Amino acid sequence: MTDSPGWAAPGSPSDGQGSDADRPAAQPSGKGTTPAQAPGDANTPAQAPGPTADAKWSAAQPPPGQWDSPAPGRTPQPATPPAQQPPAAGWGTQPGSPYQYPGGWGSTPPAAKPGIIPLRPLGLGEILDGAVGTLRGHWRPVLTISLVIAALTQITLLVIQRTWLNDLPTAGEDLTPSQAVKLMGDTALVYASQYFLEILGLVLVTALLAPVVSRAVLGQASTLSDTLKAVRPLAPRMLALTGLLLLGAVAAVFLPVLPGILTGSAALTALGIPVGLVLLAWFYVTFVLAPPALMLERGSAVAALKRSAKLVKGSWWRVFGISLLIWLIRTITAMVIVMPFAAIALVVSPEGLSGLLDGTAALSWSFLLISAIGGVVGATVTVPMQTGVTTLLYIDQRIRREALDLELARAAGLHGYGTATTAERPGG
């Protein structure tokens, strides 16, 4: 039992059990008897026993403090001593939970919040709010790092587009079978390159911004120089982890379709595509926490992969759902940001709307450059949201499984935090 606000002491008036010291002493009475006369009151005549008293008062009364009369024809149950009465359950009360608050109805006690999140297991709203709070409160290092990675990614994608799509036939041309196959292969290569470049950017931004998010959790400020200083010793390991993740993603996608490609079977290739997508989703979610694990635990690349798999185990669907939700939010937000740039690119492009319909506009430098600028702006704003959610998921999983909140509280200078037992802590 603690003295913190929000606790209701057992036996207090708040839970319907008044103190026996505040009640008048009950006089013993039997059937047909009346209360005893007060001493010294000799002039008061004693009332004779009769049926009137039996009809008005029952021999067994309900327990004190319970505002409920027994139903007609039902024998009242004997009162349970106050010390043996179980606490009243409310909305959301967990069985065996030590928390019973007046007006709280089974809610958890307020946790310490030195930074962007409370130091306890997090909900979806708190994770999203923490990611946005990191972007809002530490925008200088966040946007600078995100801008550099987004610019490098878009430049690489622009080169790939110009290299593989330069000699593609237009929509009005009659395609031979070999040209159709080449068109499909080059288009698939461009989209695959775009996807893997996006994964690369997410991994790098997540790793680079993990120290910023960890400082934001502790309520500490971050600068670009401090972030780079923390990241610089781990740069070789970060690059090794990025390479392993890219190789794993490529293997998850292409291994299932490789038999169909080698045998020339279109049906076998089509069958391997959904299998590859499922494997890619499993691979991504299983190792999504590896970048923050590497940067915050400072282990090797292989150790970070094992750490992510261990933290995600048993919570795969939760991590998958949150990651998918933030990916949808980020994609929709990025599309809204890119749309004005795409409209400007169509206006500036010599071919205009007709060039967009026949595919020639996508090959002009003006269209590609303006679209790339829009992609850089959209990625700069939205990628930190997803990477922040990933780092907070890592912290949340460690709080749930390893009581990381105690270490975070000590690092934040919260003296006396965590003196309660594990059962008394939220989520313990």
PDB file of C-alpha atoms in Angstrom, residues 122-364:
ATOM      1  CA  LEU A 122       2.243   1.795 -24.466  1.00  0.00           C
ATOM      2  CA  GLY A 123      -0.957   1.824 -26.464  1.00  0.00           C
ATOM      3  CA  LEU A 124      -1.270   2.575 -30.156  1.00  0.00           C
ATOM      4  CA  GLY A 125      -2.258   6.203 -29.593  1.00  0.00           C
ATOM      5  CA  GLU A 126       0.671   6.805 -27.272  1.00  0.00           C
ATOM      6  CA  ILE A 127       3.109   5.331 -29.806  1.00  0.00           C
ATOM      7  CA  LEU A 128       1.765   7.534 -32.603  1.00  0.00           C
ATOM      8  CA  ASP A 129       1.731  10.583 -30.335  1.00  0.00           C
ATOM      9  CA  GLY A 130       5.309   9.887 -29.285  1.00  0.00           C
ATOM     10  CA  ALA A 131       6.471   9.657 -32.910  1.00  0.00           C
ATOM     11  CA  VAL A 132       4.798  12.959 -33.768  1.00  0.00           C
ATOM     12  CA  GLY A 133       6.167  14.521 -30.570  1.00  0.00           C
ATOM     13  CA  THR A 134       9.701  13.524 -31.562  1.00  0.00           C
ATOM     14  CA  LEU A 135       9.282  15.154 -34.967  1.00  0.00           C
ATOM     15  CA  ARG A 136       7.793  18.288 -33.440  1.00  0.00           C
ATOM     16  CA  GLY A 137      10.191  18.702 -30.518  1.00  0.00           C
ATOM     17  CA  HIS A 138      13.431  17.654 -32.256  1.00  0.00           C
ATOM     18  CA  TRP A 139      12.765  18.759 -35.803  1.00  0.00           C
ATOM     19  CA  ARG A 140      16.245  20.052 -36.593  1.00  0.00           C
ATOM     20  CA  PRO A 141      18.186  16.756 -36.425  1.00  0.00           C
ATOM     21  CA  VAL A 142      15.166  14.709 -37.527  1.00  0.00           C
ATOM     22  CA  LEU A 143      14.419  16.664 -40.700  1.00  0.00           C
ATOM     23  CA  THR A 144      18.093  17.132 -41.564  1.00  0.00           C
ATOM     24  CA  ILE A 145      18.869  13.410 -41.454  1.00  0.00           C
ATOM     25  CA  SER A 146      15.626  12.503 -43.207  1.00  0.00           C
ATOM     26  CA  LEU A 147      16.233  15.094 -45.934  1.00  0.00           C
ATOM     27  CA  VAL A 148      19.737  13.789 -46.718  1.00  0.00           C
ATOM     28  CA  ILE A 149      18.614  10.141 -46.910  1.00  0.00           C
ATOM     29  CA  ALA A 150      15.529  11.025 -48.980  1.00  0.00           C
ATOM     30  CA  ALA A 151      17.601  13.070 -51.448  1.00  0.00           C
ATOM     31  CA  LEU A 152      20.136  10.269 -51.926  1.00  0.00           C
ATOM     32  CA  THR A 153      17.333   7.741 -52.408  1.00  0.00           C
ATOM     33  CA  GLN A 154      15.529   9.860 -55.008  1.00  0.00           C
ATOM     34  CA  ILE A 155      18.728  10.571 -56.946  1.00  0.00           C
ATOM     35  CA  THR A 156      19.478   6.841 -57.124  1.00  0.00           C
ATOM     36  CA  LEU A 157      15.927   6.081 -58.236  1.00  0.00           C
ATOM     37  CA  LEU A 158      16.112   8.817 -60.883  1.00  0.00           C
ATOM     38  CA  VAL A 159      19.254   7.283 -62.355  1.00  0.00           C
ATOM     39  CA  ILE A 160      17.603   3.843 -62.423  1.00  0.00           C
ATOM     40  CA  GLN A 161      14.529   5.211 -64.170  1.00  0.00           C
ATOM     41  CA  ARG A 162      16.538   6.946 -66.862  1.00  0.00           C
ATOM     42  CA  THR A 163      18.752   3.896 -67.384  1.00  0.00           C
ATOM     43  CA  TRP A 164      16.128   1.173 -67.712  1.00  0.00           C
ATOM     44  CA  LEU A 165      13.139   3.113 -69.056  1.00  0.00           C
ATOM     45  CA  ASN A 166      14.918   5.251 -71.636  1.00  0.00           C
ATOM     46  CA  ASP A 167      14.359   2.907 -74.589  1.00  0.00           C
ATOM     47  CA  LEU A 168      10.916   1.625 -73.663  1.00  0.00           C
ATOM     48  CA  PRO A 169       8.303   1.659 -76.440  1.00  0.00           C
ATOM     49  CA  THR A 170       5.364   4.006 -76.101  1.00  0.00           C
ATOM     50  CA  ALA A 171       1.771   2.904 -75.637  1.00  0.00           C
ATOM     51  CA  GLY A 172       0.848   3.523 -79.296  1.00  0.00           C
ATOM     52  CA  GLU A 173       3.467   1.205 -80.727  1.00  0.00           C
ATOM     53  CA  ASP A 174       2.801  -2.401 -81.674  1.00  0.00           C
ATOM     54  CA  LEU A 175       4.926  -4.592 -79.420  1.00  0.00           C
ATOM     55  CA  THR A 176       6.486  -7.860 -80.418  1.00  0.00           C
ATOM     56  CA  PRO A 177       6.488 -10.642 -77.808  1.00  0.00           C
ATOM     57  CA  SER A 178      10.125 -10.013 -77.016  1.00  0.00           C
ATOM     58  CA  GLN A 179       9.474  -6.275 -76.567  1.00  0.00           C
ATOM     59  CA  ALA A 180       6.516  -6.983 -74.299  1.00  0.00           C
ATOM     60  CA  VAL A 181       8.623  -9.276 -72.158  1.00  0.00           C
ATOM     61  CA  LYS A 182      11.395  -6.661 -71.989  1.00  0.00           C
ATOM     62  CA  LEU A 183       8.877  -3.965 -71.060  1.00  0.00           C
ATOM     63  CA  MET A 184       7.459  -6.071 -68.230  1.00  0.00           C
ATOM     64  CA  GLY A 185      10.923  -6.968 -66.958  1.00  0.00           C
ATOM     65  CA  ASP A 186      12.222  -3.390 -66.965  1.00  0.00           C
ATOM     66  CA  THR A 187       9.068  -2.054 -65.329  1.00  0.00           C
ATOM     67  CA  ALA A 188       9.232  -4.719 -62.627  1.00  0.00           C
ATOM     68  CA  LEU A 189      12.901  -3.921 -62.082  1.00  0.00           C
ATOM     69  CA  VAL A 190      12.166  -0.221 -61.594  1.00  0.00           C
ATOM     70  CA  TYR A 191       9.354  -0.886 -59.104  1.00  0.00           C
ATOM     71  CA  ALA A 192      11.460  -3.456 -57.239  1.00  0.00           C
ATOM     72  CA  SER A 193      14.346  -0.973 -57.095  1.00  0.00           C
ATOM     73  CA  GLN A 194      12.011   1.682 -55.758  1.00  0.00           C
ATOM     74  CA  TYR A 195      10.717  -0.678 -53.075  1.00  0.00           C
ATOM     75  CA  PHE A 196      14.148  -1.813 -51.948  1.00  0.00           C
ATOM     76  CA  LEU A 197      15.444   1.752 -51.946  1.00  0.00           C
ATOM     77  CA  GLU A 198      12.520   2.625 -49.697  1.00  0.00           C
ATOM     78  CA  ILE A 199      13.482  -0.202 -47.325  1.00  0.00           C
ATOM     79  CA  LEU A 200      17.085   0.990 -47.392  1.00  0.00           C
ATOM     80  CA  GLY A 201      16.023   4.527 -46.546  1.00  0.00           C
ATOM     81  CA  LEU A 202      13.802   3.327 -43.702  1.00  0.00           C
ATOM     82  CA  VAL A 203      16.598   1.227 -42.215  1.00  0.00           C
ATOM     83  CA  LEU A 204      19.120   4.063 -42.381  1.00  0.00           C
ATOM     84  CA  VAL A 205      16.762   6.729 -41.015  1.00  0.00           C
ATOM     85  CA  THR A 206      15.585   4.398 -38.225  1.00  0.00           C
ATOM     86  CA  ALA A 207      19.162   3.669 -37.195  1.00  0.00           C
ATOM     87  CA  LEU A 208      20.258   7.302 -37.385  1.00  0.00           C
ATOM     88  CA  LEU A 209      17.234   8.648 -35.501  1.00  0.00           C
ATOM     89  CA  ALA A 210      17.164   5.984 -32.779  1.00  0.00           C
ATOM     90  CA  PRO A 211      19.433   8.080 -30.485  1.00  0.00           C
ATOM     91  CA  VAL A 212      17.161  11.094 -31.038  1.00  0.00           C
ATOM     92  CA  VAL A 213      14.040   9.115 -30.061  1.00  0.00           C
ATOM     93  CA  SER A 214      15.772   7.643 -27.003  1.00  0.00           C
ATOM     94  CA  ARG A 215      16.747  11.134 -25.827  1.00  0.00           C
ATOM     95  CA  ALA A 216      13.195  12.346 -26.456  1.00  0.00           C
ATOM     96  CA  VAL A 217      11.868   9.526 -24.251  1.00  0.00           C
ATOM     97  CA  LEU A 218      14.105  10.803 -21.426  1.00  0.00           C
ATOM     98  CA  GLY A 219      13.067  14.418 -22.034  1.00  0.00           C
ATOM     99  CA  GLN A 220      16.532  15.422 -23.226  1.00  0.00           C
ATOM    100  CA  ALA A 221      17.344  17.705 -26.142  1.00  0.00           C
ATOM    101  CA  SER A 222      19.146  16.477 -29.270  1.00  0.00           C
ATOM    102  CA  THR A 223      21.348  18.254 -31.744  1.00  0.00           C
ATOM    103  CA  LEU A 224      22.628  17.119 -35.105  1.00  0.00           C
ATOM    104  CA  SER A 225      26.243  17.051 -33.893  1.00  0.00           C
ATOM    105  CA  ASP A 226      25.361  14.920 -30.851  1.00  0.00           C
ATOM    106  CA  THR A 227      23.428  12.501 -33.040  1.00  0.00           C
ATOM    107  CA  LEU A 228      26.249  12.102 -35.548  1.00  0.00           C
ATOM    108  CA  LYS A 229      28.747  11.697 -32.720  1.00  0.00           C
ATOM    109  CA  ALA A 230      26.663   8.842 -31.269  1.00  0.00           C
ATOM    110  CA  VAL A 231      26.201   7.196 -34.662  1.00  0.00           C
ATOM    111  CA  ARG A 232      29.746   7.507 -36.039  1.00  0.00           C
ATOM    112  CA  PRO A 233      31.338   4.583 -34.078  1.00  0.00           C
ATOM    113  CA  LEU A 234      28.523   2.283 -35.186  1.00  0.00           C
ATOM    114  CA  ALA A 235      28.565   3.211 -38.883  1.00  0.00           C
ATOM    115  CA  PRO A 236      30.288  -0.024 -40.079  1.00  0.00           C
ATOM    116  CA  ARG A 237      27.842  -2.189 -38.116  1.00  0.00           C
ATOM    117  CA  MET A 238      24.925  -0.137 -39.402  1.00  0.00           C
ATOM    118  CA  LEU A 239      26.033  -0.655 -43.006  1.00  0.00           C
ATOM    119  CA  ALA A 240      26.492  -4.385 -42.366  1.00  0.00           C
ATOM    120  CA  LEU A 241      22.987  -4.620 -40.893  1.00  0.00           C
ATOM    121  CA  THR A 242      21.556  -2.713 -43.858  1.00  0.00           C
ATOM    122  CA  GLY A 243      23.232  -5.119 -46.278  1.00  0.00           C
ATOM    123  CA  LEU A 244      21.925  -8.171 -44.406  1.00  0.00           C
ATOM    124  CA  LEU A 245      18.391  -6.800 -44.360  1.00  0.00           C
ATOM    125  CA  LEU A 246      18.474  -6.012 -48.086  1.00  0.00           C
ATOM    126  CA  LEU A 247      19.833  -9.463 -48.930  1.00  0.00           C
ATOM    127  CA  GLY A 248      17.171 -11.100 -46.797  1.00  0.00           C
ATOM    128  CA  ALA A 249      14.387  -9.066 -48.389  1.00  0.00           C
ATOM    129  CA  VAL A 250      15.617  -9.866 -51.908  1.00  0.00           C
ATOM    130  CA  ALA A 251      15.878 -13.559 -51.051  1.00  0.00           C
ATOM    131  CA  ALA A 252      12.379 -13.603 -49.550  1.00  0.00           C
ATOM    132  CA  VAL A 253      10.898 -12.155 -52.757  1.00  0.00           C
ATOM    133  CA  PHE A 254      12.884 -13.911 -55.480  1.00  0.00           C
ATOM    134  CA  LEU A 255      13.510 -17.402 -54.119  1.00  0.00           C
ATOM    135  CA  PRO A 256       9.852 -18.484 -54.403  1.00  0.00           C
ATOM    136  CA  VAL A 257       9.664 -17.305 -58.065  1.00  0.00           C
ATOM    137  CA  LEU A 258      13.106 -18.585 -59.022  1.00  0.00           C
ATOM    138  CA  PRO A 259      11.922 -22.115 -59.975  1.00  0.00           C
ATOM    139  CA  GLY A 260       9.332 -20.659 -62.339  1.00  0.00           C
ATOM    140  CA  ILE A 261      11.887 -18.341 -63.935  1.00  0.00           C
ATOM    141  CA  LEU A 262      14.435 -21.116 -64.424  1.00  0.00           C
ATOM    142  CA  THR A 263      11.907 -23.533 -65.917  1.00  0.00           C
ATOM    143  CA  GLY A 264      10.139 -20.868 -67.991  1.00  0.00           C
ATOM    144  CA  SER A 265       6.769 -21.719 -66.411  1.00  0.00           C
ATOM    145  CA  ALA A 266       4.506 -18.691 -66.133  1.00  0.00           C
ATOM    146  CA  ALA A 267       2.081 -20.547 -63.849  1.00  0.00           C
ATOM    147  CA  LEU A 268       4.826 -21.532 -61.422  1.00  0.00           C
ATOM    148  CA  THR A 269       6.162 -17.982 -61.436  1.00  0.00           C
ATOM    149  CA  ALA A 270       2.699 -16.546 -60.740  1.00  0.00           C
ATOM    150  CA  LEU A 271       2.265 -19.033 -57.895  1.00  0.00           C
ATOM    151  CA  GLY A 272       5.540 -17.966 -56.325  1.00  0.00           C
ATOM    152  CA  ILE A 273       4.687 -14.245 -56.273  1.00  0.00           C
ATOM    153  CA  PRO A 274       2.169 -14.351 -53.370  1.00  0.00           C
ATOM    154  CA  VAL A 275       4.435 -16.750 -51.486  1.00  0.00           C
ATOM    155  CA  GLY A 276       7.284 -14.274 -51.886  1.00  0.00           C
ATOM    156  CA  LEU A 277       5.136 -11.409 -50.611  1.00  0.00           C
ATOM    157  CA  VAL A 278       4.125 -13.393 -47.529  1.00  0.00           C
ATOM    158  CA  LEU A 279       7.759 -14.273 -46.831  1.00  0.00           C
ATOM    159  CA  LEU A 280       8.752 -10.635 -47.284  1.00  0.00           C
ATOM    160  CA  ALA A 281       6.102  -9.501 -44.785  1.00  0.00           C
ATOM    161  CA  TRP A 282       7.279 -12.105 -42.270  1.00  0.00           C
ATOM    162  CA  PHE A 283      10.921 -11.118 -42.768  1.00  0.00           C
ATOM    163  CA  TYR A 284      10.217  -7.394 -42.431  1.00  0.00           C
ATOM    164  CA  VAL A 285       8.158  -7.679 -39.236  1.00  0.00           C
ATOM    165  CA  THR A 286      10.495 -10.193 -37.605  1.00  0.00           C
ATOM    166  CA  PHE A 287      13.574  -8.005 -38.066  1.00  0.00           C
ATOM    167  CA  VAL A 288      11.980  -4.553 -38.041  1.00  0.00           C
ATOM    168  CA  LEU A 289      13.380  -3.801 -34.563  1.00  0.00           C
ATOM    169  CA  ALA A 290      16.961  -4.612 -35.531  1.00  0.00           C
ATOM    170  CA  PRO A 291      18.053  -1.005 -36.376  1.00  0.00           C
ATOM    171  CA  PRO A 292      17.070   0.500 -32.989  1.00  0.00           C
ATOM    172  CA  ALA A 293      18.429  -2.598 -31.235  1.00  0.00           C
ATOM    173  CA  LEU A 294      21.789  -2.085 -32.940  1.00  0.00           C
ATOM    174  CA  MET A 295      22.030   1.625 -32.148  1.00  0.00           C
ATOM    175  CA  LEU A 296      20.754   1.506 -28.555  1.00  0.00           C
ATOM    176  CA  GLU A 297      22.374  -1.755 -27.435  1.00  0.00           C
ATOM    177  CA  ARG A 298      25.551  -1.280 -29.500  1.00  0.00           C
ATOM    178  CA  GLY A 299      25.972  -4.928 -30.434  1.00  0.00           C
ATOM    179  CA  SER A 300      26.862  -6.541 -33.736  1.00  0.00           C
ATOM    180  CA  ALA A 301      24.619  -6.709 -36.793  1.00  0.00           C
ATOM    181  CA  VAL A 302      23.861 -10.398 -36.250  1.00  0.00           C
ATOM    182  CA  ALA A 303      23.120  -9.782 -32.559  1.00  0.00           C
ATOM    183  CA  ALA A 304      20.681  -7.015 -33.532  1.00  0.00           C
ATOM    184  CA  LEU A 305      18.836  -9.399 -35.873  1.00  0.00           C
ATOM    185  CA  LYS A 306      18.574 -12.010 -33.122  1.00  0.00           C
ATOM    186  CA  ARG A 307      17.443  -9.357 -30.647  1.00  0.00           C
ATOM    187  CA  SER A 308      14.670  -8.188 -32.955  1.00  0.00           C
ATOM    188  CA  ALA A 309      13.439 -11.737 -33.537  1.00  0.00           C
ATOM    189  CA  LYS A 310      13.376 -12.342 -29.770  1.00  0.00           C
ATOM    190  CA  LEU A 311      11.445  -9.147 -29.002  1.00  0.00           C
ATOM    191  CA  VAL A 312       8.915  -9.707 -31.788  1.00  0.00           C
ATOM    192  CA  LYS A 313       8.306 -13.356 -30.869  1.00  0.00           C
ATOM    193  CA  GLY A 314       4.845 -13.712 -29.350  1.00  0.00           C
ATOM    194  CA  SER A 315       3.823 -10.209 -30.518  1.00  0.00           C
ATOM    195  CA  TRP A 316       4.204 -10.652 -34.274  1.00  0.00           C
ATOM    196  CA  TRP A 317       0.640  -9.719 -35.160  1.00  0.00           C
ATOM    197  CA  ARG A 318       0.680  -6.645 -32.927  1.00  0.00           C
ATOM    198  CA  VAL A 319       3.919  -5.397 -34.464  1.00  0.00           C
ATOM    199  CA  PHE A 320       2.588  -6.221 -37.927  1.00  0.00           C
ATOM    200  CA  GLY A 321      -0.668  -4.338 -37.358  1.00  0.00           C
ATOM    201  CA  ILE A 322       0.997  -1.204 -36.003  1.00  0.00           C
ATOM    202  CA  SER A 323       3.637  -1.231 -38.751  1.00  0.00           C
ATOM    203  CA  LEU A 324       0.993  -1.685 -41.452  1.00  0.00           C
ATOM    204  CA  LEU A 325      -1.146   1.106 -40.032  1.00  0.00           C
ATOM    205  CA  ILE A 326       1.699   3.616 -39.884  1.00  0.00           C
ATOM    206  CA  TRP A 327       2.773   2.574 -43.403  1.00  0.00           C
ATOM    207  CA  LEU A 328      -0.722   3.338 -44.711  1.00  0.00           C
ATOM    208  CA  ILE A 329      -0.778   6.690 -42.897  1.00  0.00           C
ATOM    209  CA  ARG A 330       2.651   7.588 -44.237  1.00  0.00           C
ATOM    210  CA  THR A 331       1.793   6.531 -47.804  1.00  0.00           C
ATOM    211  CA  ILE A 332      -1.439   8.525 -47.890  1.00  0.00           C
ATOM    212  CA  THR A 333       0.265  11.590 -46.396  1.00  0.00           C
ATOM    213  CA  ALA A 334       3.138  11.339 -48.884  1.00  0.00           C
ATOM    214  CA  MET A 335       0.686  11.062 -51.800  1.00  0.00           C
ATOM    215  CA  VAL A 336      -1.094  14.213 -50.658  1.00  0.00           C
ATOM    216  CA  ILE A 337       2.253  16.045 -50.500  1.00  0.00           C
ATOM    217  CA  VAL A 338       3.470  14.740 -53.881  1.00  0.00           C
ATOM    218  CA  MET A 339       0.254  15.464 -55.822  1.00  0.00           C
ATOM    219  CA  PRO A 340       0.873  19.238 -56.249  1.00  0.00           C
ATOM    220  CA  PHE A 341       4.388  18.532 -57.523  1.00  0.00           C
ATOM    221  CA  ALA A 342       3.028  15.970 -59.996  1.00  0.00           C
ATOM    222  CA  ALA A 343       0.521  18.529 -61.277  1.00  0.00           C
ATOM    223  CA  ILE A 344       3.288  21.106 -61.743  1.00  0.00           C
ATOM    224  CA  ALA A 345       5.387  18.488 -63.543  1.00  0.00           C
ATOM    225  CA  LEU A 346       2.542  17.820 -65.993  1.00  0.00           C
ATOM    226  CA  VAL A 347       2.126  21.520 -66.696  1.00  0.00           C
ATOM    227  CA  VAL A 348       5.854  22.044 -67.233  1.00  0.00           C
ATOM    228  CA  SER A 349       6.344  18.882 -69.302  1.00  0.00           C
ATOM    229  CA  PRO A 350       6.316  19.565 -73.086  1.00  0.00           C
ATOM    230  CA  GLU A 351       4.037  16.596 -73.740  1.00  0.00           C
ATOM    231  CA  GLY A 352       1.469  17.621 -71.104  1.00  0.00           C
ATOM    232  CA  LEU A 353      -1.462  15.336 -70.308  1.00  0.00           C
ATOM    233  CA  SER A 354      -1.143  13.456 -73.599  1.00  0.00           C
ATOM    234  CA  GLY A 355       2.427  12.559 -72.687  1.00  0.00           C
ATOM    235  CA  LEU A 356       1.184  11.118 -69.382  1.00  0.00           C
ATOM    236  CA  LEU A 357      -1.340   8.920 -71.199  1.00  0.00           C
ATOM    237  CA  ASP A 358       1.100   7.479 -73.733  1.00  0.00           C
ATOM    238  CA  GLY A 359       3.997   7.206 -71.241  1.00  0.00           C
ATOM    239  CA  THR A 360       6.367   9.711 -72.857  1.00  0.00           C
ATOM    240  CA  ALA A 361       6.025  12.282 -70.058  1.00  0.00           C
ATOM    241  CA  ALA A 362       7.540   9.886 -67.530  1.00  0.00           C
ATOM    242  CA  LEU A 363      10.741   9.844 -69.599  1.00  0.00           C
ATOM    243  CA  SER A 364      11.291  13.617 -69.762  1.00  0.00           C
TER     244      SER A 364
END
